[in-house]
Amino acid sequence: MSGDRIYAPSLYFYGFELKNEGKPVETQQIYQHGEKLLNQSHCGAPSGSVGARASGVLKSPPETPQNTSETTQENPNMLRFFYEMTPQKSQSRFAHKIKIREKDYPVWGYANYQEIDQSYGLWFNLHIPEREAGSGKLLEVPIEIFREFSQNYPLIIDRKHENNTEDNTEGNLENFIGQTLLVTSLLTPEQKLQAKTDQKYLKSLSDLVLSELLTAIEIKPSFKGEGRLLGSPVFEYGLTANVTTIPHILIWFLVERQIEQVYQKCQREFFQLFFYSHQIVAVAVESEKKHDLIAEAYHNIHNQISQMERIGFDKNGCSNQVLECLWNQFGNFPQLALGYAELLRDLETLQEAIAFSRDRYQQTLQRIESLGIKDESSVKFLSRFIQKDAEICQKKLQSHVNKFKPGQFLLEQTISSMRGLIELAQLQRRRRLETQLQALAAGLGMAGIIAASLLYIIVPDRALIIPLINLSVHPFFASVILSLAMGFGTFSSVYKYLSKP
């Protein structure tokens, strides 16, 4: 037996998408992707498979034993497919065969589609029984089985590709949250022995499984870490805090058959764990987009304030042109403030979403332990995400909020200052106008008094002789000139007096 063979390989697909409010469930893209997976099993059997026949409808959640008497009684060349798709819940089972190295391997599977926290999730399973039908011998399966899985089933949701399909059958996956692929298999005795002598053996085997699974993917997820889950070694790839387009992959080598049974018992909880982890990452990615938008809004506000600083004022107030410019600038600020406040509120909402998902993730871990897994170290690997990645996401989002929240206060202060400045400028202009009117009234009054008094000084029928220049002026013009001169002098004196601070 070669080292590239394993027992009972199984692949679990978990995909999640935000609910599209106001539209039928059947329009959800993750729902349509699930139909593609099921149709690939039901209507068009994968290349290399043998036979295709529908045999019934499953009305309850599928049980997934990989070593039962049912596998020995079914015709190995017959595709069994159980199909039911409803708006709230979808559960299906199927089976077929795949040929690898001139040998047929029976492939079983099932699918489940459910609603979870204002989102929809799909999980889809492909697995090969542990023992051969009829003989009951352990079935050794080449690792190439994962390449066959990836070639025959659309296991990877490529949002960039799906969004640009010509027929647009998959639609826009902008609400897609993320996906996890979980690979499990039983190690052969030789592999267990080699793993004891070579600490890097299982890591290299995990990399081999990953390369077979992602042969058609250009950008492969990077190695994130390793540990032990339920007592068996597990290797993790992807699930970074700033990327939702690369799939999250777990490769889990089971040291005992019973571990798979424990996982089946907790599969719904694992489904929820993966959802909340992707939810946290998706929120972190969205927060970075909001950060860029609010940073741009802050820069725009800063430019508006800088333009105000270039508006000139003098000690006597501002001109009508300056006041009009100031008023136009002030008209832009309420809209800027509203947009800034909405972006800041979005950041705070995302902050609450991360906190909510973290709490749900922690509660789900506790439920897994309550289902019979008493050893905390058995799920410690799953706690790493909540203790490290989620903590980083939450702190980074908190820093974004703390960074831009003072900007809202400063913007409110700026608007208040501008309002006061405009009111002050208008008050100064009114005061200047009142002063001018008062001085003008005083000047006109003085001119009237002088004009009336000149009747007693100037003889109407005799020209007025101006001394020194010996110039004679008609009495009428002399009266007008003297009245205007005294009126203007009075206006200037009164205006200067009233204009004093």
XYZ file of C-alpha atoms in Angstrom:
501
model
C 0.000 0.000 0.000
C 1.467 3.338 -1.018
C 1.541 6.423 1.172
C -0.766 8.375 -1.123
C -3.823 6.309 -0.195
C -6.243 6.989 2.619
C -9.340 5.503 4.195
C -12.867 6.942 4.107
C -12.109 10.347 2.541
C -14.857 12.893 3.051
C -15.300 16.474 1.875
C -17.688 19.001 3.387
C -18.612 22.211 1.590
C -19.976 25.076 3.711
C -21.065 28.292 1.975
C -22.837 31.357 3.360
C -24.642 34.368 1.928
C -26.509 37.325 3.415
C -30.274 37.206 3.028
C -31.598 39.260 0.146
C -34.608 40.917 1.768
C -37.753 41.253 -0.274
C -36.858 38.565 -2.817
C -37.778 34.858 -2.978
C -35.408 32.387 -1.382
C -34.915 30.704 -4.740
C -33.151 33.848 -5.987
C -30.432 33.513 -3.338
C -27.177 32.725 -5.117
C -26.032 30.219 -2.504
C -29.343 28.400 -3.027
C -28.769 28.310 -6.777
C -25.232 27.090 -6.223
C -26.622 24.273 -4.097
C -28.944 23.328 -6.939
C -25.949 23.219 -9.270
C -24.202 20.806 -6.916
C -27.286 18.628 -6.602
C -28.034 18.712 -10.316
C -24.473 17.620 -10.964
C -25.207 14.579 -8.814
C -28.736 13.944 -10.019
C -29.289 15.049 -13.598
C -25.799 14.939 -14.998
C -23.689 12.321 -13.259
C -20.040 13.421 -13.021
C -17.596 12.151 -15.603
C -16.378 8.708 -14.602
C -19.508 7.911 -12.613
C -21.727 4.962 -13.367
C -25.519 5.090 -13.550
C -28.047 7.708 -12.535
C -31.444 7.121 -10.955
C -33.607 9.113 -8.572
C -35.044 6.963 -5.810
C -37.024 9.078 -3.386
C -37.357 12.151 -1.215
C -35.746 12.596 2.165
C -38.049 14.233 4.707
C -35.722 14.390 7.726
C -32.105 15.446 8.355
C -29.770 12.933 6.701
C -27.760 10.492 8.712
C -24.358 9.922 7.157
C -22.885 6.599 8.297
C -20.023 5.566 6.087
C -19.989 1.894 7.078
C -23.470 0.392 7.178
C -25.148 -2.696 5.844
C -26.974 -0.455 3.383
C -23.788 0.018 1.392
C -23.516 -3.716 0.762
C -27.139 -4.138 -0.289
C -27.360 -1.320 -2.858
C -26.437 -1.907 -6.466
C -22.993 -0.209 -6.746
C -23.755 0.878 -10.319
C -26.921 2.724 -9.360
C -27.056 6.400 -8.473
C -29.242 6.937 -5.429
C -30.490 10.494 -5.139
C -32.845 11.950 -2.569
C -33.975 15.459 -3.410
C -36.016 18.064 -1.563
C -35.620 21.848 -1.816
C -37.899 24.081 0.239
C -37.534 27.812 1.024
C -36.583 27.239 4.662
C -34.788 23.897 4.573
C -33.253 21.671 1.942
C -31.924 18.182 2.633
C -30.774 15.736 -0.011
C -28.796 12.511 -0.335
C -27.196 10.881 -3.349
C -24.616 8.289 -4.379
C -22.665 7.396 -7.527
C -19.293 5.985 -8.557
C -16.017 7.561 -9.713
C -13.277 5.716 -11.556
C -9.669 6.286 -10.438
C -6.731 4.187 -11.651
C -9.088 1.779 -13.438
C -11.103 1.169 -10.289
C -14.570 2.349 -9.377
C -15.091 3.994 -6.002
C -18.604 4.506 -4.603
C -19.285 8.132 -3.688
C -22.028 9.036 -1.281
C -23.204 12.470 -0.286
C -25.909 14.748 0.989
C -26.806 18.444 1.068
C -28.545 20.748 3.511
C -29.710 24.332 3.040
C -30.774 26.438 6.022
C -31.395 29.955 7.275
C -29.107 31.279 10.001
C -29.116 34.770 11.566
C -30.443 36.799 8.627
C -28.323 34.732 6.239
C -28.483 31.480 4.322
C -26.053 28.604 4.541
C -25.429 25.532 2.418
C -23.490 22.455 3.396
C -22.732 19.716 0.943
C -20.924 16.436 1.584
C -19.088 13.917 -0.578
C -17.603 10.808 1.018
C -16.448 7.309 0.179
C -17.408 4.414 2.459
C -14.723 2.994 4.683
C -15.233 -0.601 3.535
C -15.848 -2.251 0.187
C -19.357 -3.371 -0.654
C -19.797 -7.107 -0.325
C -16.377 -8.078 1.048
C -16.327 -5.611 3.916
C -12.590 -5.002 3.421
C -11.062 -1.609 4.135
C -11.234 0.481 0.978
C -7.952 2.206 0.136
C -8.616 5.396 -1.838
C -5.985 7.373 -3.793
C -5.607 11.016 -2.821
C -6.526 11.875 -6.418
C -10.126 11.438 -5.301
C -10.076 15.081 -4.206
C -9.058 16.151 -7.693
C -12.028 14.215 -9.062
C -14.282 15.912 -6.543
C -13.082 19.384 -7.544
C -13.325 18.635 -11.272
C -16.804 17.124 -11.123
C -18.375 19.512 -8.625
C -18.250 23.337 -8.386
C -16.879 23.241 -4.858
C -15.113 26.604 -5.013
C -17.256 29.716 -5.403
C -15.190 32.181 -7.402
C -17.039 35.465 -6.963
C -15.023 37.263 -9.626
C -15.753 34.533 -12.151
C -19.371 34.058 -11.195
C -20.131 37.776 -11.394
C -18.875 37.968 -14.964
C -20.569 34.957 -16.499
C -22.176 35.778 -19.823
C -25.418 34.016 -19.080
C -25.472 35.441 -15.572
C -26.941 32.205 -14.238
C -25.096 32.587 -10.985
C -25.880 36.252 -10.650
C -24.180 38.754 -8.435
C -22.494 37.236 -5.394
C -21.820 40.537 -3.655
C -23.697 39.245 -0.571
C -21.572 36.105 -0.425
C -19.919 35.882 3.015
C -17.463 33.029 2.564
C -16.963 29.300 2.345
C -15.179 26.528 4.204
C -14.028 23.194 2.824
C -13.454 20.541 5.452
C -11.549 17.427 4.359
C -11.469 14.392 6.628
C -9.865 10.984 6.186
C -8.667 8.029 8.233
C -4.919 7.441 8.218
C -3.578 4.064 7.142
C -1.424 2.127 9.630
C 1.687 2.994 7.594
C 0.804 6.690 7.689
C 0.268 6.593 11.442
C 3.668 4.962 11.892
C 5.403 7.448 9.607
C 3.721 10.361 11.384
C 5.279 9.180 14.648
C 8.792 9.121 13.169
C 8.499 12.232 10.974
C 6.827 15.280 12.486
C 6.531 16.983 9.091
C 4.953 14.032 7.326
C 1.319 14.942 8.002
C 1.962 18.541 6.948
C 3.367 17.361 3.611
C 0.419 14.974 3.233
C -1.937 17.855 3.969
C -0.242 20.009 1.318
C -0.644 17.161 -1.161
C -4.367 16.913 -0.423
C -4.670 20.685 -0.828
C -2.923 20.685 -4.203
C -5.188 17.884 -5.459
C -8.279 19.682 -4.227
C -7.383 23.086 -5.696
C -5.861 22.141 -9.029
C -7.985 24.706 -10.892
C -7.488 27.581 -8.436
C -4.839 30.165 -9.309
C -4.566 31.823 -5.889
C -4.405 29.128 -3.235
C -4.957 29.844 0.452
C -1.810 30.157 2.505
C -1.021 27.862 5.404
C -2.372 29.338 8.625
C -1.602 26.830 11.345
C -1.987 23.339 12.713
C -3.210 21.718 15.874
C -5.400 18.944 17.177
C -9.173 18.815 16.935
C -11.012 16.173 18.957
C -7.635 14.513 19.442
C -6.721 14.278 15.737
C -4.266 16.453 13.768
C -5.803 19.241 11.691
C -4.222 21.723 9.266
C -5.767 25.078 8.400
C -5.435 27.211 5.264
C -6.905 30.637 4.489
C -9.446 32.547 6.616
C -7.383 35.717 6.851
C -8.789 38.831 8.463
C -8.918 40.868 5.251
C -9.880 38.423 2.469
C -13.243 36.774 1.769
C -12.573 35.612 -1.797
C -10.116 32.820 -0.893
C -11.751 29.697 0.581
C -11.103 28.553 4.113
C -9.860 24.959 4.136
C -9.395 22.491 6.989
C -7.674 19.153 6.391
C -8.332 16.792 9.262
C -6.641 13.394 9.608
C -8.671 11.184 11.934
C -6.766 8.765 14.127
C -9.944 6.869 15.058
C -13.199 6.094 13.294
C -15.205 7.279 16.308
C -14.018 10.865 15.812
C -15.999 11.078 12.572
C -19.082 9.952 14.455
C -18.504 12.654 17.077
C -18.207 15.229 14.310
C -21.461 14.046 12.738
C -23.114 14.529 16.109
C -21.878 18.131 16.276
C -22.044 18.977 12.581
C -24.777 21.583 12.972
C -22.677 23.364 15.584
C -19.616 23.231 13.323
C -21.769 24.662 10.541
C -22.637 27.584 12.814
C -19.009 28.038 13.886
C -17.884 28.370 10.295
C -20.693 30.835 9.622
C -19.771 33.114 12.518
C -16.082 32.989 11.639
C -16.822 34.029 8.054
C -19.237 36.645 9.347
C -16.475 38.207 11.438
C -14.030 38.208 8.527
C -16.658 39.671 6.181
C -17.400 42.436 8.685
C -13.675 43.160 8.982
C -13.385 43.460 5.196
C -16.455 45.707 5.046
C -15.046 47.876 7.835
C -11.925 48.534 5.759
C -14.126 49.735 2.902
C -16.032 51.993 5.293
C -12.713 53.232 6.670
C -11.628 54.344 3.203
C -14.963 56.081 2.596
C -14.970 57.939 5.893
C -11.308 58.881 5.433
C -12.223 60.377 2.060
C -15.141 62.243 3.657
C -12.837 63.550 6.384
C -10.362 64.755 3.751
C -13.167 66.518 1.884
C -14.305 68.267 5.056
C -10.728 69.312 5.777
C -10.493 70.873 2.318
C -13.733 72.774 2.883
C -12.416 74.183 6.157
C -9.132 75.130 4.480
C -11.077 77.111 1.882
C -12.818 78.999 4.674
C -9.487 79.961 6.201
C -8.609 81.754 2.972
C -11.664 84.015 3.250
C -10.483 87.487 4.314
C -11.910 89.529 7.197
C -11.062 93.019 8.363
C -11.693 94.811 11.614
C -14.817 96.443 10.229
C -16.429 93.127 9.291
C -16.786 91.462 5.926
C -18.007 92.589 2.565
C -21.123 91.346 0.851
C -18.968 89.189 -1.426
C -17.181 87.599 1.518
C -20.471 87.064 3.330
C -21.971 85.378 0.278
C -18.920 83.118 -0.063
C -19.158 82.247 3.615
C -22.836 81.428 3.264
C -22.190 79.127 0.291
C -19.521 77.251 2.242
C -21.865 76.919 5.186
C -24.562 75.409 2.952
C -22.298 72.449 2.100
C -21.477 71.484 5.668
C -24.809 70.004 6.849
C -24.742 67.497 3.984
C -21.091 66.684 4.691
C -21.901 66.249 8.369
C -24.822 63.929 7.588
C -22.721 61.727 5.300
C -19.913 61.601 7.840
C -22.313 60.691 10.653
C -23.862 57.892 8.577
C -20.449 56.392 7.772
C -19.438 56.596 11.419
C -22.708 54.949 12.421
C -22.008 52.163 9.912
C -18.623 51.572 11.545
C -20.247 51.376 14.966
C -22.864 48.956 13.604
C -20.110 46.738 12.205
C -18.420 46.880 15.585
C -21.586 45.574 17.206
C -21.854 42.867 14.525
C -18.381 41.550 15.341
C -19.168 41.507 19.052
C -22.421 39.645 18.350
C -20.710 37.039 16.145
C -17.949 36.539 18.719
C -20.517 35.856 21.420
C -22.403 33.411 19.184
C -19.153 31.665 18.250
C -18.271 31.243 21.927
C -21.758 29.967 22.764
C -21.552 27.433 19.939
C -18.232 26.141 21.256
C -19.864 25.645 24.635
C -22.694 23.678 23.010
C -20.155 21.400 21.322
C -18.620 20.684 24.704
C -22.070 20.018 26.158
C -22.713 17.351 23.498
C -20.278 15.020 25.169
C -16.908 16.604 24.442
C -15.793 17.348 27.957
C -12.086 17.790 27.269
C -11.572 21.507 26.568
C -8.288 20.791 24.794
C -10.215 18.818 22.151
C -11.766 22.032 20.794
C -8.960 24.394 21.768
C -7.977 24.594 18.110
C -11.356 26.150 17.327
C -10.842 28.714 20.095
C -7.787 30.148 18.356
C -9.880 32.076 15.884
C -12.001 33.777 18.517
C -9.001 34.502 20.737
C -6.692 35.815 18.034
C -8.253 36.633 14.656
C -11.587 37.902 15.946
C -9.827 39.889 18.655
C -7.611 41.555 16.052
C -10.623 42.371 13.872
C -12.521 43.881 16.770
C -9.581 45.960 18.012
C -8.857 47.241 14.524
C -12.476 48.245 14.040
C -12.457 49.918 17.446
C -9.386 51.900 16.396
C -11.248 53.063 13.264
C -14.163 54.279 15.383
C -11.855 56.009 17.877
C -9.950 57.621 15.016
C -12.926 59.211 13.297
C -15.356 59.803 16.147
C -13.613 63.046 17.277
C -13.999 64.255 13.702
C -17.771 64.298 14.152
C -17.447 66.523 17.225
C -15.031 68.838 15.415
C -17.409 69.010 12.473
C -20.269 69.992 14.757
C -18.037 72.633 16.338
C -17.079 73.911 12.889
C -20.711 74.220 11.839
C -21.525 76.021 15.087
C -18.554 78.358 14.626
C -19.524 79.077 11.031
C -23.084 79.828 12.076
C -21.836 82.228 14.737
C -19.391 83.809 12.307
C -22.102 84.398 9.739
C -24.424 85.841 12.367
C -21.637 88.120 13.583
C -20.868 89.241 10.032
C -24.528 89.968 9.407
C -24.765 91.864 12.694
C -21.711 93.934 11.802
C -23.162 94.715 8.414
C -26.463 95.815 9.974
C -24.630 97.950 12.517
C -22.542 99.570 9.796
C -25.678 100.287 7.785
C -27.405 101.784 10.831
C -24.365 103.949 11.517
C -24.346 105.175 7.948
C -28.044 106.012 8.122
C -27.604 107.872 11.402
C -24.649 109.841 10.080
C -26.500 110.560 6.857
C -29.497 111.828 8.809
C -27.238 114.062 10.877
C -25.551 115.387 7.734
C -28.840 116.085 6.022
C -30.142 117.798 9.122
C -27.068 119.994 9.370
C -27.285 120.834 5.656
C -30.906 121.861 6.120
C -30.051 124.059 9.090
C -27.222 125.758 7.217
C -29.397 126.308 4.161
C -32.088 127.924 6.301
C -29.592 130.065 8.211
C -27.911 131.424 5.099
C -31.070 133.341 4.285
C -30.151 135.686 7.120
C -26.505 135.939 6.138
C -26.519 136.147 2.381
C -28.289 139.025 0.655
C -30.397 137.414 -2.080
C -29.789 140.061 -4.719
C -26.110 140.551 -4.052
C -23.313 138.219 -5.163
C -21.136 136.689 -2.494
C -17.472 137.670 -2.737
C -15.062 134.929 -1.646
C -12.071 136.494 0.114
C -8.466 136.090 -1.110
C -9.407 134.897 -4.579
C -11.829 137.766 -5.161
C -14.381 135.412 -6.718
C -18.033 136.330 -6.794
C -20.584 133.496 -6.377
C -24.299 133.712 -6.940
C -26.183 133.534 -3.655
C -28.025 130.325 -4.695
C -24.863 128.403 -5.481
C -23.188 129.770 -2.403
C -26.081 128.440 -0.300
C -25.922 124.983 -1.935
C -22.141 124.680 -1.601
C -22.070 125.719 2.020
C -24.980 123.403 2.892
C -23.325 120.376 1.224
C -19.975 121.114 2.817
C -21.421 121.366 6.298
C -23.639 118.293 5.728
C -20.716 116.148 4.536
C -18.553 117.315 7.403
C -21.260 116.452 9.879
C -21.803 113.018 8.236
C -18.068 112.183 8.439
C -17.728 113.291 12.037
C -20.809 111.438 13.231
C -19.905 108.245 11.274
C -16.391 108.137 12.781
C -17.791 108.662 16.222
C -20.455 105.967 15.932
C -18.039 103.508 14.295
C -15.730 103.487 17.298
C -15.769 100.085 19.119
